[in-house]
Coordinates of N, CA and C in Angstrom, one line a residue:
M1 N 116.7 78.0 165.4 CA 117.7 77.3 164.6 C 117.2 77.1 163.2
R2 N 115.9 76.9 163.0 CA 115.4 76.7 161.6 C 115.6 77.9 160.7
Q3 N 115.4 79.1 161.3 CA 115.6 80.4 160.6 C 117.1 80.5 160.1
T4 N 118.0 80.1 160.9 CA 119.4 80.2 160.5 C 119.7 79.3 159.3
K5 N 119.0 78.2 159.2 CA 119.2 77.3 158.0 C 118.5 77.8 156.8
I6 N 117.4 78.5 157.0 CA 116.6 78.9 155.8 C 117.3 80.1 155.1
I7 N 117.8 81.0 155.9 CA 118.4 82.2 155.3 C 119.6 81.8 154.4
P8 N 120.5 81.0 154.7 CA 121.6 80.6 153.8 C 121.0 79.9 152.5
L9 N 120.0 79.1 152.7 CA 119.4 78.4 151.6 C 118.7 79.4 150.6
L10 N 118.1 80.4 151.2 CA 117.5 81.5 150.3 C 118.6 82.3 149.6
L11 N 119.6 82.6 150.3 CA 120.7 83.3 149.7 C 121.4 82.5 148.6
A12 N 121.5 81.2 148.8 CA 122.1 80.3 147.8 C 121.2 80.2 146.5
A13 N 119.9 80.2 146.8 CA 118.9 80.2 145.7 C 119.0 81.5 144.9
I14 N 119.1 82.6 145.5 CA 119.2 83.9 144.9 C 120.4 84.0 144.0
I15 N 121.5 83.6 144.6 CA 122.8 83.6 143.9 C 122.8 82.7 142.7
T16 N 122.2 81.5 142.8 CA 122.1 80.5 141.7 C 121.2 81.1 140.6
A17 N 120.1 81.8 141.0 CA 119.3 82.4 140.0 C 120.0 83.5 139.3
G18 N 120.8 84.3 140.0 CA 121.5 85.4 139.4 C 122.6 84.8 138.4
C19 N 123.2 83.8 138.8 CA 124.2 83.2 137.9 C 123.6 82.6 136.6
A20 N 122.4 82.0 136.8 CA 121.7 81.5 135.7 C 121.3 82.6 134.7
N21 N 120.8 83.7 135.3 CA 120.5 84.9 134.4 C 121.7 85.4 133.7
N22 N 122.8 85.5 134.3 CA 124.1 85.9 133.7 C 124.5 84.9 132.6
A23 N 124.4 83.7 132.8 CA 124.7 82.7 131.8 C 123.8 82.8 130.6
A24 N 122.5 83.0 130.9 CA 121.5 83.1 129.8 C 121.8 84.4 128.9
R25 N 122.2 85.5 129.6 CA 122.6 86.7 128.9 C 123.8 86.5 128.0
E26 N 124.8 85.8 128.6 CA 126.0 85.4 127.8 C 125.7 84.6 126.6
Q27 N 124.8 83.6 126.8 CA 124.4 82.7 125.6 C 123.7 83.5 124.6
S28 N 122.8 84.4 125.0 CA 122.1 85.3 124.1 C 123.0 86.2 123.3
A29 N 124.0 86.7 124.0 CA 125.0 87.6 123.4 C 125.8 86.8 122.3
K30 N 126.2 85.6 122.7 CA 127.0 84.8 121.7 C 126.1 84.4 120.5
A31 N 124.8 84.2 120.8 CA 123.9 83.9 119.7 C 123.8 85.1 118.7
E32 N 123.6 86.2 119.3 CA 123.5 87.5 118.5 C 124.8 87.7 117.7
A33 N 126.0 87.4 118.3 CA 127.2 87.6 117.6 C 127.3 86.6 116.4
Q34 N 126.9 85.4 116.6 CA 126.9 84.4 115.5 C 126.0 84.9 114.3
I35 N 124.8 85.4 114.7 CA 123.9 85.8 113.6 C 124.5 87.1 112.9
E36 N 125.1 88.0 113.7 CA 125.7 89.2 113.2 C 126.8 88.9 112.2
A37 N 127.6 87.9 112.6 CA 128.7 87.5 111.7 C 128.2 86.9 110.4
A38 N 127.1 86.1 110.4 CA 126.5 85.5 109.2 C 125.9 86.7 108.4
Y39 N 125.3 87.6 109.1 CA 124.7 88.8 108.4 C 125.7 89.6 107.6
K40 N 126.8 89.8 108.3 CA 127.9 90.6 107.6 C 128.5 89.9 106.4
Q41 N 128.5 88.6 106.5 CA 129.0 87.7 105.4 C 127.9 87.5 104.3
K42 N 126.7 88.0 104.6 CA 125.6 87.8 103.7 C 125.3 86.3 103.4
D43 N 125.5 85.5 104.5 CA 125.3 84.0 104.4 C 123.9 83.7 104.9
Y44 N 122.9 83.9 104.0 CA 121.5 83.8 104.4 C 121.1 82.4 104.8
N45 N 121.7 81.4 104.2 CA 121.4 80.0 104.6 C 121.8 79.8 106.1
R46 N 123.0 80.3 106.4 CA 123.5 80.2 107.8 C 122.7 80.9 108.7
I47 N 122.2 82.1 108.4 CA 121.3 82.9 109.2 C 120.1 82.1 109.6
T48 N 119.5 81.5 108.5 CA 118.3 80.7 108.7 C 118.5 79.5 109.7
L49 N 119.6 78.8 109.5 CA 119.9 77.6 110.3 C 120.3 78.1 111.7
L50 N 121.1 79.1 111.9 CA 121.4 79.6 113.2 C 120.2 80.1 114.0
A51 N 119.3 80.9 113.3 CA 118.2 81.4 114.0 C 117.3 80.3 114.5
D52 N 117.1 79.3 113.6 CA 116.2 78.1 114.1 C 116.9 77.4 115.2
S53 N 118.1 77.0 115.1 CA 118.8 76.3 116.1 C 118.9 77.0 117.4
L54 N 119.3 78.3 117.4 CA 119.4 79.1 118.6 C 118.1 79.3 119.3
R55 N 117.0 79.4 118.5 CA 115.6 79.5 119.0 C 115.3 78.2 119.8
Q56 N 115.5 77.1 119.2 CA 115.2 75.8 119.8 C 116.0 75.6 121.1
L57 N 117.2 76.1 121.1 CA 118.1 76.0 122.3 C 117.7 77.0 123.4
G58 N 116.8 78.0 123.0 CA 116.4 79.0 124.0 C 117.4 80.1 124.1
Q59 N 118.3 80.2 123.2 CA 119.3 81.3 123.2 C 118.9 82.5 122.4
L60 N 117.9 82.4 121.7 CA 117.3 83.5 120.9 C 115.8 83.4 121.0
S61 N 115.2 84.6 121.3 CA 113.8 84.6 121.4 C 113.1 84.2 120.1
D62 N 111.8 83.8 120.2 CA 111.0 83.4 119.0 C 110.9 84.6 118.1
A63 N 110.7 85.8 118.7 CA 110.5 87.0 117.9 C 111.7 87.3 117.1
K64 N 112.9 87.3 117.7 CA 114.1 87.6 117.0 C 114.5 86.5 116.0
A65 N 114.3 85.2 116.4 CA 114.6 84.2 115.4 C 113.7 84.3 114.2
Y66 N 112.5 84.5 114.4 CA 111.6 84.6 113.2 C 111.9 85.8 112.4
Y67 N 112.3 86.9 113.0 CA 112.7 88.1 112.2 C 113.8 87.7 111.3
W68 N 114.9 87.1 111.9 CA 116.1 86.7 111.1 C 115.7 85.7 110.0
Q69 N 114.9 84.8 110.3 CA 114.5 83.8 109.3 C 113.7 84.5 108.2
G70 N 112.9 85.5 108.5 CA 112.2 86.3 107.5 C 113.1 87.1 106.7
Y71 N 114.1 87.7 107.3 CA 115.1 88.5 106.6 C 115.9 87.6 105.6
A72 N 116.4 86.5 106.1 CA 117.1 85.6 105.2 C 116.2 85.1 104.0
S73 N 115.0 84.8 104.3 CA 114.1 84.3 103.3 C 113.9 85.5 102.2
D74 N 113.7 86.7 102.7 CA 113.5 87.8 101.8 C 114.7 88.0 100.9
R75 N 115.9 87.9 101.5 CA 117.1 88.1 100.7 C 117.4 87.0 99.7
T76 N 116.8 85.8 99.9 CA 116.9 84.8 98.9 C 115.7 84.6 98.0
N77 N 114.9 85.7 98.0 CA 113.7 85.8 97.1 C 112.6 84.8 97.5
K78 N 112.5 84.4 98.7 CA 111.5 83.5 99.2 C 110.5 84.4 99.9
K79 N 109.7 85.2 99.1 CA 108.9 86.3 99.7 C 107.8 85.7 100.6
R80 N 107.1 84.6 100.2 CA 106.0 84.1 101.0 C 106.6 83.6 102.3
M81 N 107.8 83.0 102.3 CA 108.4 82.5 103.6 C 108.7 83.7 104.4
A82 N 109.2 84.8 103.8 CA 109.6 86.0 104.6 C 108.3 86.5 105.2
E83 N 107.2 86.6 104.5 CA 105.9 87.1 105.0 C 105.5 86.2 106.2
F84 N 105.6 84.9 106.0 CA 105.2 84.0 107.1 C 106.0 84.2 108.4
Y85 N 107.4 84.3 108.2 CA 108.2 84.5 109.4 C 108.0 85.8 110.1
W86 N 107.9 86.9 109.3 CA 107.6 88.2 109.9 C 106.3 88.3 110.6
K87 N 105.3 87.6 110.1 CA 104.0 87.6 110.8 C 104.2 86.8 112.1
A88 N 105.0 85.7 112.0 CA 105.2 84.9 113.2 C 106.0 85.7 114.3
S89 N 106.9 86.5 113.8 CA 107.7 87.4 114.7 C 106.8 88.4 115.4
L90 N 105.8 88.9 114.7 CA 104.9 89.9 115.2 C 104.0 89.2 116.3
D91 N 103.6 88.0 116.0 CA 102.8 87.2 116.9 C 103.6 86.8 118.2
A92 N 104.8 86.4 118.0 CA 105.7 86.0 119.1 C 105.9 87.2 120.1
A93 N 106.0 88.4 119.5 CA 106.4 89.6 120.3 C 105.1 90.3 120.7
A94 N 103.9 89.8 120.4 CA 102.7 90.6 120.6 C 102.5 91.0 122.1
N95 N 102.9 90.2 123.0 CA 102.6 90.5 124.4 C 103.9 90.8 125.2
S96 N 105.0 90.8 124.5 CA 106.3 91.0 125.1 C 106.5 92.5 125.4
R97 N 107.3 92.8 126.4 CA 107.7 94.2 126.7 C 109.2 94.3 126.7
G98 N 109.9 93.2 126.5 CA 111.4 93.2 126.5 C 111.9 94.0 125.3
T99 N 112.9 94.8 125.5 CA 113.4 95.7 124.4 C 113.9 94.9 123.2
D100 N 114.5 93.8 123.4 CA 115.0 93.0 122.3 C 113.8 92.5 121.4
D101 N 112.7 92.0 122.0 CA 111.6 91.6 121.3 C 110.8 92.7 120.6
I102 N 110.8 93.9 121.3 CA 110.1 95.0 120.7 C 110.9 95.5 119.5
D103 N 112.3 95.4 119.5 CA 113.1 95.8 118.4 C 112.8 94.8 117.2
A104 N 112.7 93.5 117.5 CA 112.4 92.5 116.5 C 111.0 92.8 115.9
Y105 N 110.1 93.2 116.8 CA 108.7 93.5 116.4 C 108.7 94.6 115.5
T106 N 109.4 95.7 115.8 CA 109.4 96.9 114.9 C 110.1 96.6 113.6
K107 N 111.2 95.8 113.6 CA 111.8 95.5 112.3 C 110.9 94.6 111.5
S108 N 110.3 93.6 112.1 CA 109.4 92.7 111.4 C 108.2 93.5 110.8
A109 N 107.6 94.4 111.6 CA 106.5 95.2 111.1 C 106.9 96.0 109.9
C110 N 108.0 96.6 110.0 CA 108.6 97.5 108.9 C 108.8 96.6 107.6
R111 N 109.5 95.5 107.8 CA 109.8 94.7 106.6 C 108.6 94.1 106.0
L112 N 107.6 93.7 106.8 CA 106.4 93.1 106.3 C 105.6 94.1 105.6
A113 N 105.5 95.3 106.1 CA 104.7 96.4 105.4 C 105.4 96.7 104.1
N114 N 106.7 96.7 104.0 CA 107.4 97.0 102.8 C 107.1 95.9 101.8
L115 N 107.2 94.6 102.2 CA 107.0 93.5 101.3 C 105.6 93.5 100.8
L116 N 104.6 93.8 101.6 CA 103.2 93.8 101.1 C 102.9 95.0 100.3
A117 N 103.5 96.2 100.6 CA 103.4 97.4 99.7 C 103.9 97.2 98.4
V118 N 105.1 96.6 98.3 CA 105.7 96.3 97.0 C 104.9 95.4 96.2
R119 N 104.3 94.4 96.8 CA 103.4 93.4 96.2 C 102.1 94.1 95.7
G120 N 101.8 95.3 96.3 CA 100.5 95.9 96.0 C 99.3 95.5 96.9
D121 N 99.6 94.8 97.9 CA 98.6 94.4 98.9 C 98.5 95.4 100.0
Y122 N 98.0 96.6 99.6 CA 98.0 97.7 100.5 C 97.1 97.5 101.8
E123 N 96.0 96.9 101.6 CA 95.0 96.7 102.7 C 95.6 95.7 103.7
S124 N 96.2 94.6 103.3 CA 96.9 93.7 104.2 C 98.0 94.4 105.0
A125 N 98.8 95.2 104.2 CA 99.9 95.9 104.9 C 99.4 96.9 105.9
L126 N 98.3 97.6 105.7 CA 97.7 98.5 106.6 C 97.1 97.8 107.8
K127 N 96.6 96.6 107.6 CA 96.0 95.8 108.7 C 97.0 95.4 109.8
S128 N 98.2 95.2 109.3 CA 99.3 94.8 110.3 C 100.1 96.0 110.7
A129 N 100.3 97.0 109.8 CA 101.3 98.1 110.1 C 100.7 99.1 111.0
I130 N 99.4 99.5 110.9 CA 98.8 100.5 111.7 C 98.8 100.1 113.2
P131 N 98.3 98.9 113.5 CA 98.3 98.5 114.9 C 99.7 98.3 115.4
A132 N 100.7 97.9 114.6 CA 102.1 97.8 115.0 C 102.6 99.2 115.4
A133 N 102.3 100.2 114.5 CA 102.8 101.5 114.8 C 102.2 102.1 116.1
E134 N 100.9 101.8 116.3 CA 100.3 102.3 117.5 C 100.9 101.7 118.7
R135 N 101.2 100.4 118.7 CA 101.8 99.7 119.8 C 103.2 100.2 120.1
I136 N 104.0 100.4 119.0 CA 105.3 100.9 119.1 C 105.3 102.3 119.8
E137 N 104.4 103.1 119.4 CA 104.2 104.5 120.0 C 103.9 104.4 121.5
K138 N 102.9 103.5 121.8 CA 102.5 103.3 123.2 C 103.7 102.9 124.1
L139 N 104.5 102.0 123.5 CA 105.7 101.5 124.3 C 106.9 102.5 124.3
K140 N 106.7 103.7 123.6 CA 107.7 104.7 123.5 C 109.0 104.2 122.9
C141 N 108.8 103.3 121.9 CA 109.9 102.8 121.1 C 109.9 103.3 119.7
D142 N 109.5 104.5 119.5 CA 109.2 105.1 118.2 C 110.3 106.0 117.7
T143 N 111.6 105.7 118.0 CA 112.7 106.6 117.7 C 113.7 105.9 116.7
T144 N 113.3 104.8 116.2 CA 114.2 104.0 115.3 C 113.9 104.3 113.8
S145 N 114.9 104.1 113.0 CA 114.6 104.2 111.5 C 113.6 103.2 111.0
D146 N 113.6 102.1 111.6 CA 112.5 101.1 111.2 C 111.1 101.6 111.5
Y147 N 111.0 102.3 112.6 CA 109.6 102.9 112.9 C 109.3 104.0 111.9
V148 N 110.3 104.8 111.6 CA 110.1 105.9 110.6 C 109.7 105.3 109.2
N149 N 110.4 104.2 108.8 CA 110.1 103.5 107.6 C 108.7 102.9 107.6
L150 N 108.3 102.4 108.8 CA 107.0 101.9 108.9 C 105.9 102.9 108.6
L151 N 106.2 104.1 109.2 CA 105.2 105.2 108.9 C 105.2 105.6 107.4
I152 N 106.3 105.5 106.8 CA 106.4 105.8 105.3 C 105.6 104.8 104.5
Y153 N 105.8 103.5 104.9 CA 105.0 102.4 104.2 C 103.5 102.6 104.4
I154 N 103.2 103.0 105.6 CA 101.7 103.2 105.9 C 101.2 104.3 105.0
G155 N 102.0 105.4 104.8 CA 101.5 106.5 103.9 C 101.5 106.0 102.5
C156 N 102.4 105.2 102.1 CA 102.4 104.7 100.7 C 101.2 103.8 100.5
C157 N 100.9 103.0 101.4 CA 99.7 102.1 101.3 C 98.4 102.9 101.3
Q158 N 98.3 103.9 102.1 CA 97.2 104.8 102.1 C 97.0 105.5 100.8
A159 N 98.1 106.0 100.3 CA 98.0 106.6 99.0 C 97.7 105.6 97.9
G160 N 98.2 104.3 98.0 CA 98.0 103.3 97.0 C 96.5 102.9 96.9
I161 N 95.8 102.9 98.1 CA 94.4 102.5 98.0 C 93.5 103.8 97.8
G162 N 94.1 104.9 97.7 CA 93.4 106.1 97.3 C 92.6 106.8 98.4
I163 N 93.2 106.7 99.6 CA 92.6 107.5 100.7 C 92.7 108.9 100.4
A164 N 91.5 109.6 100.3 CA 91.5 111.0 99.8 C 91.6 112.0 100.9
D165 N 91.6 111.5 102.2 CA 91.7 112.5 103.2 C 93.2 112.8 103.5
Q166 N 93.4 113.5 104.6 CA 94.8 113.9 104.9 C 95.6 112.9 105.6
S167 N 95.1 111.7 105.9 CA 95.8 110.7 106.7 C 97.1 110.3 106.0
A168 N 97.2 110.1 104.7 CA 98.4 109.7 104.0 C 99.5 110.8 104.2
D169 N 99.1 112.1 103.9 CA 100.0 113.2 104.1 C 100.4 113.3 105.5
D170 N 99.5 113.1 106.5 CA 99.9 113.2 107.9 C 100.9 112.1 108.2
G171 N 100.7 110.9 107.7 CA 101.7 109.9 107.9 C 103.1 110.2 107.4
F172 N 103.2 110.8 106.2 CA 104.4 111.2 105.7 C 105.1 112.3 106.5
D173 N 104.2 113.3 106.9 CA 104.7 114.4 107.8 C 105.2 113.8 109.1
R174 N 104.5 112.9 109.7 CA 105.0 112.3 111.0 C 106.3 111.6 110.8
A175 N 106.4 110.8 109.7 CA 107.7 110.1 109.4 C 108.8 111.1 109.2
Y176 N 108.6 112.1 108.5 CA 109.6 113.1 108.3 C 110.0 113.8 109.6
Q177 N 109.1 114.2 110.4 CA 109.4 114.8 111.7 C 110.1 113.9 112.6
K178 N 109.7 112.6 112.7 CA 110.4 111.6 113.5 C 111.8 111.5 113.0
H179 N 112.0 111.4 111.7 CA 113.4 111.3 111.2 C 114.3 112.5 111.6
I180 N 113.7 113.7 111.4 CA 114.5 114.9 111.8 C 114.8 114.9 113.3
D181 N 113.8 114.5 114.1 CA 114.0 114.4 115.6 C 115.1 113.5 115.9
N182 N 115.1 112.3 115.2 CA 116.1 111.3 115.5 C 117.5 111.8 115.1
I183 N 117.6 112.5 114.0 CA 118.9 113.1 113.6 C 119.4 114.1 114.6
D184 N 118.4 115.0 115.1 CA 118.8 116.0 116.1 C 119.3 115.3 117.4
K185 N 118.7 114.2 117.8 CA 119.1 113.6 119.1 C 120.4 112.7 118.9
N186 N 120.5 112.1 117.7 CA 121.6 111.1 117.5 C 122.4 111.5 116.3
H187 N 123.6 111.9 116.6 CA 124.5 112.4 115.5 C 125.4 111.2 115.1
T188 N 124.8 110.2 114.5 CA 125.5 109.0 114.0 C 125.1 108.7 112.6
D189 N 125.8 107.9 111.9 CA 125.5 107.5 110.6 C 124.1 106.8 110.6
E190 N 123.9 106.0 111.6 CA 122.6 105.2 111.7 C 121.4 106.2 111.8
A191 N 121.5 107.3 112.4 CA 120.4 108.2 112.6 C 120.0 108.8 111.2
Y192 N 121.0 109.0 110.3 CA 120.7 109.6 109.0 C 120.2 108.6 108.0
K193 N 120.3 107.3 108.3 CA 119.9 106.3 107.4 C 118.4 106.0 107.5
I194 N 117.8 105.9 106.4 CA 116.5 105.3 106.3 C 116.6 104.1 105.5
S195 N 116.5 102.9 106.2 CA 116.8 101.6 105.5 C 115.6 101.1 104.7

């Protein structure tokens, strides 16, 4: 008789967990839609507030929220804040394997490398960009334009500090080949774009 009571309880627990997961996915999708709307309107203050609020509510991962806060800070010329948030995004996604967090990780690594390269801080850019590129490759998430741009920034930084060997040229060649491969596989406007 005990087994007959346990089985329905287990089934109820599984169903409840499944419903909770669906609700969490729906909340996450709504959060993404809110940020996307603010992004399209170029409302950077709203992006910052939404990302922080939605992160605190658990509807947006730390990695994604920090990416968006960094993006909004960069767009409003708060470069040091952007650097802080993108580094926080990299740290938040350091052990994650979820595709959303890896996407935020790639975007943050790309934007941070660009920010530091423009500033002329090539060594700091390379210290974060090279391990990020290696991790992205290991996870087989190296088909995005953000990853291609990351390779380009690595090459620029290597050239900027005067690396005399072939590594800078190899980085540019890898970036070019990845971009061509992406265009061959994806015939969309996004594939042709290097942001």
